[in-house]
Amino acid sequence: MRKILSITIEHFHEKRWIFILFGLLMGFTGFIMITLVDFLDVSAYAVILETFPVEFVDLVGGFEAFTSPYGFVNVELFAFVWIFVGIFIVFVASGSALPSEVEDKTIDLILSKPISRSTYLMSKIFFLFLFVTTLMAVVFAFIGLGMMTSPTFIDYGLYWDRLLLVYIINVVHLGTLAMTALLFATITLNSKKTMGIALAIMFLMFFLGTLWHFLPDEQQFIKYFSTWFYLDTSDLFVQGIFDNFLRDLLVLLGVNMSLIVSSLLIFRRRDIPV
């Protein structure tokens, strides 16, 4: 365990600047989104939404998505801007995983030390989850600060339980993106291939999990195969409905565990070029 923590801290130290810069960027973005609510009459969007198909309205979270401050922030931040967070996590995971050591020809030197393959890979996993957890903590701290200083949010009500649950589900969901990249890193041992495959899967999951409303009824079951379907920030953040939170959390945790176990099994048996 001490070796895992040591390598994890070393990786985190190497990525500290990219962590700080992106954390501040996304934090300020969330803060600005909340500030915009004070200058917009979000309730006026209800009239416009009535002219759109019901499927589109459901896609963005219903009428409440634009007629409440929580709905506006959810659509603008967690629905659209959040895809860039996913891309960033895949980028970091692909660059921090095994291909970097393989391409630098240092993997044989690392594994020649008194450290097992499983221990080394677990240090990568610990680092990625620590990175995601702390990065989201910074971003959500800015969002919380924006809510505390927004007259519109204060008048509407500050629901910290909603923000906390959205933080938890986002951390676990982003973990699935990182673990997907890690899995394909153990398979390809190539950073570009890893990033390409992980991004392709991410976008496929995104479209299946968000656009399933437009599919015929007999095909809508496909939504259950997308991790983005279980990232239901609309119910949590906008509606304050927590009925499916435990189900979504357990499914995403199960996906993470499956990806981790698969990565460990593959890496133990993988022939590594030197």
C-alpha positions as semicolon CSV with decimal commas, in nm:
position;residue;x (nm);y (nm);z (nm)
1;M;0,000;0,000;0,000
2;R;0,288;0,237;0,078
3;K;0,431;0,183;-0,271
4;I;0,093;0,254;-0,429
5;L;0,057;0,579;-0,235
6;S;0,414;0,682;-0,316
7;I;0,367;0,634;-0,691
8;T;0,022;0,797;-0,676
9;I;0,162;1,109;-0,509
10;E;0,445;1,121;-0,763
11;H;0,198;1,111;-1,053
12;F;-0,018;1,376;-0,890
13;H;0,283;1,602;-0,844
14;E;0,370;1,565;-1,213
15;K;0,018;1,665;-1,317
16;R;-0,026;1,946;-1,061
17;W;-0,021;2,234;-1,310
18;I;-0,266;2,082;-1,554
19;F;-0,485;2,002;-1,253
20;I;-0,471;2,360;-1,123
21;L;-0,528;2,525;-1,462
22;F;-0,819;2,305;-1,570
23;G;-0,973;2,310;-1,224
24;L;-0,970;2,689;-1,218
25;L;-1,096;2,708;-1,578
26;M;-1,395;2,482;-1,515
27;G;-1,453;2,634;-1,173
28;F;-1,474;2,985;-1,315
29;T;-1,694;2,854;-1,598
30;G;-1,940;2,715;-1,344
31;F;-1,925;3,035;-1,141
32;I;-1,996;3,247;-1,452
33;M;-2,286;3,021;-1,554
34;I;-2,447;3,081;-1,217
35;T;-2,376;3,455;-1,235
36;L;-2,554;3,471;-1,573
37;V;-2,874;3,351;-1,408
38;D;-2,897;3,683;-1,223
39;F;-2,905;3,872;-1,554
40;L;-3,145;3,648;-1,746
41;D;-3,519;3,598;-1,720
42;V;-3,503;3,222;-1,744
43;S;-3,881;3,191;-1,705
44;A;-3,924;3,361;-2,043
45;Y;-3,781;3,051;-2,210
46;A;-4,098;2,859;-2,122
47;V;-4,288;3,034;-2,402
48;I;-4,018;2,941;-2,652
49;L;-3,999;2,579;-2,535
50;E;-4,371;2,532;-2,598
51;T;-4,297;2,553;-2,972
52;F;-4,046;2,265;-2,960
53;P;-4,124;1,892;-2,985
54;V;-4,184;1,713;-2,657
55;E;-3,881;1,487;-2,723
56;F;-3,650;1,789;-2,736
57;V;-3,797;1,935;-2,418
58;D;-3,747;1,601;-2,241
59;L;-3,391;1,587;-2,374
60;V;-3,294;1,911;-2,199
61;G;-3,472;1,813;-1,879
62;G;-3,828;1,935;-1,931
63;F;-3,970;2,285;-1,897
64;E;-3,808;2,325;-1,557
65;A;-3,468;2,302;-1,727
66;F;-3,504;2,660;-1,849
67;T;-3,754;2,801;-1,605
68;S;-3,548;2,762;-1,287
69;P;-3,190;2,863;-1,200
70;Y;-3,099;2,500;-1,128
71;G;-3,235;2,396;-1,467
72;F;-3,044;2,665;-1,654
73;V;-2,712;2,571;-1,492
74;N;-2,779;2,202;-1,547
75;V;-2,839;2,246;-1,921
76;E;-2,557;2,491;-1,984
77;L;-2,297;2,328;-1,758
78;F;-2,370;1,964;-1,681
79;A;-2,532;1,880;-2,016
80;F;-2,317;2,062;-2,274
81;V;-1,997;2,201;-2,122
82;W;-1,947;1,878;-1,928
83;I;-1,855;1,689;-2,246
84;F;-1,528;1,885;-2,245
85;V;-1,461;1,762;-1,892
86;G;-1,501;1,408;-2,021
87;I;-1,257;1,474;-2,307
88;F;-1,006;1,618;-2,060
89;I;-1,030;1,318;-1,828
90;V;-0,976;1,079;-2,121
91;F;-0,677;1,289;-2,230
92;V;-0,520;1,277;-1,883
93;A;-0,594;0,906;-1,838
94;S;-0,449;0,817;-2,179
95;G;-0,133;1,018;-2,115
96;S;-0,088;0,898;-1,758
97;A;-0,148;0,531;-1,824
98;L;0,095;0,265;-1,937
99;P;0,165;0,380;-2,296
100;S;0,375;0,674;-2,175
101;E;0,621;0,439;-2,002
102;V;0,618;0,195;-2,295
103;E;0,684;0,469;-2,550
104;D;0,960;0,617;-2,333
105;K;1,118;0,271;-2,296
106;T;1,109;0,302;-1,915
107;I;0,848;0,037;-1,836
108;D;1,106;-0,244;-1,812
109;L;1,316;-0,037;-1,571
110;I;1,011;0,038;-1,355
111;L;0,896;-0,324;-1,340
112;S;1,249;-0,444;-1,267
113;K;1,220;-0,280;-0,926
114;P;1,065;-0,472;-0,634
115;I;0,712;-0,386;-0,746
116;S;0,451;-0,616;-0,897
117;R;0,252;-0,538;-1,209
118;S;-0,068;-0,530;-1,006
119;T;0,078;-0,283;-0,757
120;Y;0,203;-0,059;-1,035
121;L;-0,132;-0,061;-1,216
122;M;-0,320;-0,001;-0,891
123;S;-0,108;0,311;-0,837
124;K;-0,230;0,434;-1,177
125;I;-0,590;0,363;-1,076
126;F;-0,551;0,538;-0,740
127;F;-0,397;0,840;-0,912
128;L;-0,676;0,871;-1,169
129;F;-0,951;0,850;-0,906
130;L;-0,767;1,094;-0,679
131;F;-0,723;1,330;-0,974
132;V;-1,093;1,314;-1,068
133;T;-1,215;1,344;-0,709
134;T;-1,003;1,648;-0,619
135;L;-1,055;1,815;-0,956
136;M;-1,432;1,791;-0,918
137;A;-1,404;1,916;-0,559
138;V;-1,239;2,235;-0,688
139;V;-1,499;2,280;-0,963
140;F;-1,796;2,218;-0,733
141;A;-1,650;2,452;-0,471
142;F;-1,671;2,732;-0,728
143;I;-2,025;2,627;-0,819
144;G;-2,124;2,632;-0,451
145;L;-1,963;2,974;-0,409
146;G;-2,161;3,101;-0,706
147;M;-2,484;2,971;-0,556
148;M;-2,409;3,136;-0,221
149;T;-2,350;3,474;-0,386
150;S;-2,636;3,459;-0,637
151;P;-2,953;3,647;-0,533
152;T;-3,155;3,434;-0,775
153;F;-3,037;3,107;-0,622
154;I;-3,081;3,243;-0,269
155;D;-3,440;3,345;-0,345
156;Y;-3,514;3,012;-0,513
157;G;-3,347;2,812;-0,235
158;L;-3,001;2,667;-0,176
159;Y;-3,030;2,289;-0,200
160;W;-2,689;2,159;-0,097
161;D;-2,804;1,797;-0,101
162;R;-2,861;1,827;-0,476
163;L;-2,512;1,966;-0,532
164;L;-2,353;1,695;-0,318
165;L;-2,526;1,408;-0,499
166;V;-2,442;1,556;-0,840
167;Y;-2,078;1,578;-0,727
168;I;-2,076;1,212;-0,620
169;I;-2,240;1,079;-0,937
170;N;-2,011;1,292;-1,155
171;V;-1,697;1,164;-0,984
172;V;-1,804;0,802;-1,029
173;H;-1,913;0,861;-1,389
174;L;-1,589;1,036;-1,485
175;G;-1,415;0,742;-1,324
176;T;-1,570;0,514;-1,587
177;L;-1,417;0,731;-1,860
178;A;-1,075;0,714;-1,697
179;M;-1,098;0,338;-1,639
180;T;-1,207;0,283;-2,001
181;A;-0,891;0,463;-2,114
182;L;-0,685;0,256;-1,870
183;L;-0,833;-0,069;-2,000
184;F;-0,743;0,008;-2,359
185;A;-0,403;0,134;-2,247
186;T;-0,327;-0,217;-2,119
187;I;-0,446;-0,360;-2,452
188;T;-0,284;-0,125;-2,704
189;L;0,012;0,014;-2,505
190;N;-0,018;0,316;-2,734
191;S;-0,135;0,657;-2,610
192;K;-0,284;0,775;-2,942
193;K;-0,477;0,453;-2,997
194;T;-0,591;0,456;-2,636
195;M;-0,720;0,811;-2,660
196;G;-0,891;0,750;-2,995
197;I;-1,073;0,438;-2,878
198;A;-1,168;0,587;-2,539
199;L;-1,302;0,906;-2,699
200;A;-1,499;0,708;-2,957
201;I;-1,660;0,502;-2,681
202;M;-1,728;0,815;-2,476
203;F;-1,911;0,990;-2,761
204;L;-2,105;0,673;-2,843
205;M;-2,214;0,646;-2,480
206;F;-2,298;1,017;-2,474
207;F;-2,527;1,001;-2,776
208;L;-2,695;0,677;-2,669
209;G;-2,748;0,808;-2,316
210;T;-2,886;1,148;-2,416
211;L;-3,059;1,101;-2,753
212;W;-3,247;0,780;-2,680
213;H;-3,572;0,982;-2,669
214;F;-3,561;1,005;-3,050
215;L;-3,541;0,628;-3,101
216;P;-3,850;0,413;-3,165
217;D;-4,003;0,274;-2,848
218;E;-3,884;-0,079;-2,920
219;Q;-3,522;0,044;-2,947
220;Q;-3,511;0,269;-2,643
221;F;-3,385;-0,015;-2,422
222;I;-3,038;0,062;-2,562
223;K;-3,014;0,354;-2,318
224;Y;-2,942;0,108;-2,035
225;F;-2,611;0,016;-2,201
226;S;-2,484;0,375;-2,184
227;T;-2,305;0,507;-1,875
228;W;-2,429;0,858;-1,960
229;F;-2,787;0,744;-1,902
230;Y;-2,700;0,691;-1,536
231;L;-2,558;1,044;-1,509
232;D;-2,903;1,188;-1,445
233;T;-2,821;1,538;-1,323
234;S;-3,162;1,662;-1,436
235;D;-3,349;1,460;-1,173
236;L;-3,087;1,530;-0,906
237;F;-2,999;1,894;-0,959
238;V;-3,314;2,034;-1,123
239;Q;-3,602;1,831;-0,984
240;G;-3,452;1,721;-0,654
241;I;-3,567;1,364;-0,727
242;F;-3,331;1,109;-0,573
243;D;-3,529;0,789;-0,640
244;N;-3,282;0,648;-0,895
245;F;-2,962;0,781;-0,738
246;L;-2,867;0,457;-0,561
247;R;-2,939;0,250;-0,873
248;D;-2,731;0,482;-1,092
249;L;-2,447;0,490;-0,840
250;L;-2,434;0,111;-0,807
251;V;-2,439;0,061;-1,185
252;L;-2,154;0,307;-1,239
253;L;-1,954;0,155;-0,951
254;G;-2,009;-0,186;-1,107
255;V;-1,881;-0,060;-1,443
256;N;-1,574;0,085;-1,273
257;M;-1,500;-0,240;-1,091
258;S;-1,542;-0,445;-1,409
259;L;-1,301;-0,219;-1,599
260;I;-1,047;-0,228;-1,314
261;V;-1,055;-0,608;-1,282
262;S;-1,028;-0,648;-1,661
263;S;-0,731;-0,410;-1,674
264;L;-0,550;-0,597;-1,396
265;L;-0,608;-0,938;-1,557
266;I;-0,489;-0,818;-1,898
267;F;-0,182;-0,636;-1,765
268;R;-0,065;-0,937;-1,565
269;R;-0,048;-1,146;-1,883
270;R;0,051;-0,874;-2,129
271;D;0,376;-0,906;-2,319
272;I;0,543;-0,567;-2,293
273;P;0,789;-0,464;-2,567
274;V;1,122;-0,334;-2,438
